[in-house]
């Protein structure tokens, strides 16, 4: 099963040089005079109480994920955006923030399941003539809301759905793939990559396949359809109320078609001469000229007078990977931008174009670290002019939602973020050592140390190099302020010139300042000069010696260990291993944590190997008692089925040899939680716990000697977040769907100092935290929930 992650364009070469090069360099996240303390408890009880309630909220990191499209009605009442990894958002003027639309209270009961809608939105569209109506295509189906997203109904039930699309594909930044008539809110079109164009005349009650529009051409021979969906535009000059009656549909590889009978039938758009065979985005200007941009041929086009005009040839536009286009409804102004934010505008109907540069800034009330958007490369997904604020241009960007006040003739798009409320980072890991602040790690924008869980991050680490993914972090009881990471840049096709493609290293101050390991080993079969030879994977530091670290890289490459804090490394040797690929972490994007140090037994490490070919004989649990120098095969065979992807192996602090294990895989017959109390030699099933995403250990309840255990999963067949105060003998549900999220949990952690505090990381919506608090349902701010224990 391929886990989702947001993928940045590999052409982001302009990000180079933002971090200092060279091993051994320090990277600062905070200035020295700052005072740091862990977040204080919400309750003074310090243990379970009668009528106990949990307060849940997002960890305030903010934005960071690609907003792939946006839609708003002509009145400006309803403004929505879509994401590529989890759900969609609506702007709430009352809350002054974005609100997630895909949540447990709003979705149909059938979707209120664990990971039920853990996906990005393929498309979302507001009905122009009925602002309260929104259509959303997600996870193979179309949903309709008639109350601005407060409630959703399945608008594709009983039809040929679910259909196939990928909201995180290489074509996710195109569109619109879902279009609604400007005059009739019931007439809607859905363009899919492989199943063609579909039309509903009755708000999704029934759908008909539009056979006159061919499916997009598959651009890749690999399995599955590698193509954009069919894009649909209703012909309507910008700022004009009158719809002409014509509907355009672009099928990639076949070119533009047009319908004059409400979309029942389409024919090739009349055109003389050459024409585009594919477009990524398009827009009509005030005179009805259609502008289209193509990132494949890198050309921009204009259609008028029954003829396509190649603007590169006729108007001097450069060849560029064009991404977006928009026309001002109040003026003769059309703007286009390439994938990295370099743009051009015309104020004379496309005859002449002037260059537009850009800057970026964090807006008032937004995450301060979004100032990093002021970079040479500003990733673009979609743009629209605001229907109410004159000359305001909105962009769905690679770091969130931004706007620029861009009057005709303006030469610089000064993008200002308005992304508060959006939590779209892909969570990888969470740790909190005793006495330290929690650290949250994810794809693309590194790790965030949080002294205040409700305040947006001001920076991220290991330093503000973009892009830098932190797949795993670990701490040592020998020094709780010591943290290690295997941070690596996910853009493996570019951007290693600054010497920081891999920033694996350590921190001695709880994750605020970092130093790269003095060296990187070279696994068998790799070249010494390949920047990513040792990258990603899973990493652990000894509980007794911070210089002793074991690192298993991705791509099943050989694990290594060090006893001098990364100055030198030696390979991990498992008896019977064969070939160069002796590790057990196949894909870089796996949410896999199968290497751990025993948190109470110095020098002891455990490594779970899932036995990929040709090393089937290595399947099972391996243990080292000498810091990684030698290993014993203490459990032969698979601990739990389907453990080769997202499995979690966890050591219990304060209890040597106590381990928990889950395959963390939903789609297998046996997902029962396992545990061992003898260092992995024997394993037992935990009664009544039928599935677990991850396990964490927090402060013990008063009078208890075993840590409080937290899980995300199913107990007695009921999904939720659960805790056990009595060593897994009994369980209490402390949340059903925290903050209403239907996203998939990827990681769980807990506070060792504050009773009951637990953290959850998700596959596309950042992190959530909960803890006992004197809260009441309905009394919390937007985006928060209060759950009374059951």
Coordinates of C-alpha atoms in Angstrom, one line a residue, residues 15-23 27 443-444 462-463 465-471 485-505 516 520 528-537 551 555 557 588:
X15 CA 15.5 26.7 -3.8
X16 CA 19.2 25.9 -3.9
X17 CA 21.7 27.7 -1.8
X18 CA 19.3 28.6 1.1
X19 CA 21.3 26.6 3.7
X20 CA 24.9 26.7 4.6
X21 CA 26.8 23.8 3.0
X22 CA 29.2 21.4 4.6
X23 CA 29.1 18.7 7.2
X27 CA 21.8 25.2 12.0
X443 CA 7.5 16.0 5.0
X444 CA 8.9 19.1 3.2
X462 CA 17.0 21.4 11.0
X463 CA 17.2 24.8 9.3
X465 CA 16.2 25.1 3.9
X466 CA 13.5 24.2 1.5
X467 CA 12.8 21.5 1.1
X468 CA 13.8 19.3 3.9
X469 CA 11.8 16.3 5.1
X470 CA 12.3 14.8 8.6
X471 CA 11.2 11.2 8.5
X485 CA 17.2 12.8 12.9
X486 CA 17.7 11.3 9.5
X487 CA 16.4 14.4 7.7
X488 CA 16.6 14.2 3.9
X489 CA 15.5 16.2 0.9
X490 CA 12.6 14.4 -0.9
X491 CA 13.5 16.0 -4.3
X492 CA 15.9 13.2 -5.2
X493 CA 16.2 14.4 -8.8
X494 CA 17.6 17.8 -8.0
X495 CA 18.9 20.4 -5.6
X496 CA 21.9 18.7 -4.0
X497 CA 24.3 21.4 -5.0
X498 CA 24.3 23.1 -1.6
X499 CA 25.7 19.9 0.1
X500 CA 22.6 19.6 2.2
X501 CA 20.5 17.0 0.4
X502 CA 20.8 15.0 3.6
X503 CA 20.9 16.9 6.9
X504 CA 20.9 13.9 9.2
X505 CA 22.4 14.9 12.5
X516 CA 25.1 17.4 10.8
X520 CA 27.7 9.7 5.9
X528 CA 30.5 7.6 -2.3
X529 CA 29.6 10.8 -4.2
X530 CA 25.9 10.1 -4.4
X531 CA 24.2 12.7 -2.1
X532 CA 21.3 10.4 -1.1
X533 CA 23.4 7.2 -0.6
X534 CA 22.4 7.2 3.1
X535 CA 19.0 8.8 3.5
X536 CA 15.5 8.5 5.0
X537 CA 14.5 5.3 6.8
X551 CA 20.4 4.1 11.3
X555 CA 15.5 1.6 -0.3
X557 CA 20.0 -0.4 1.9
X588 CA 11.2 6.3 1.3

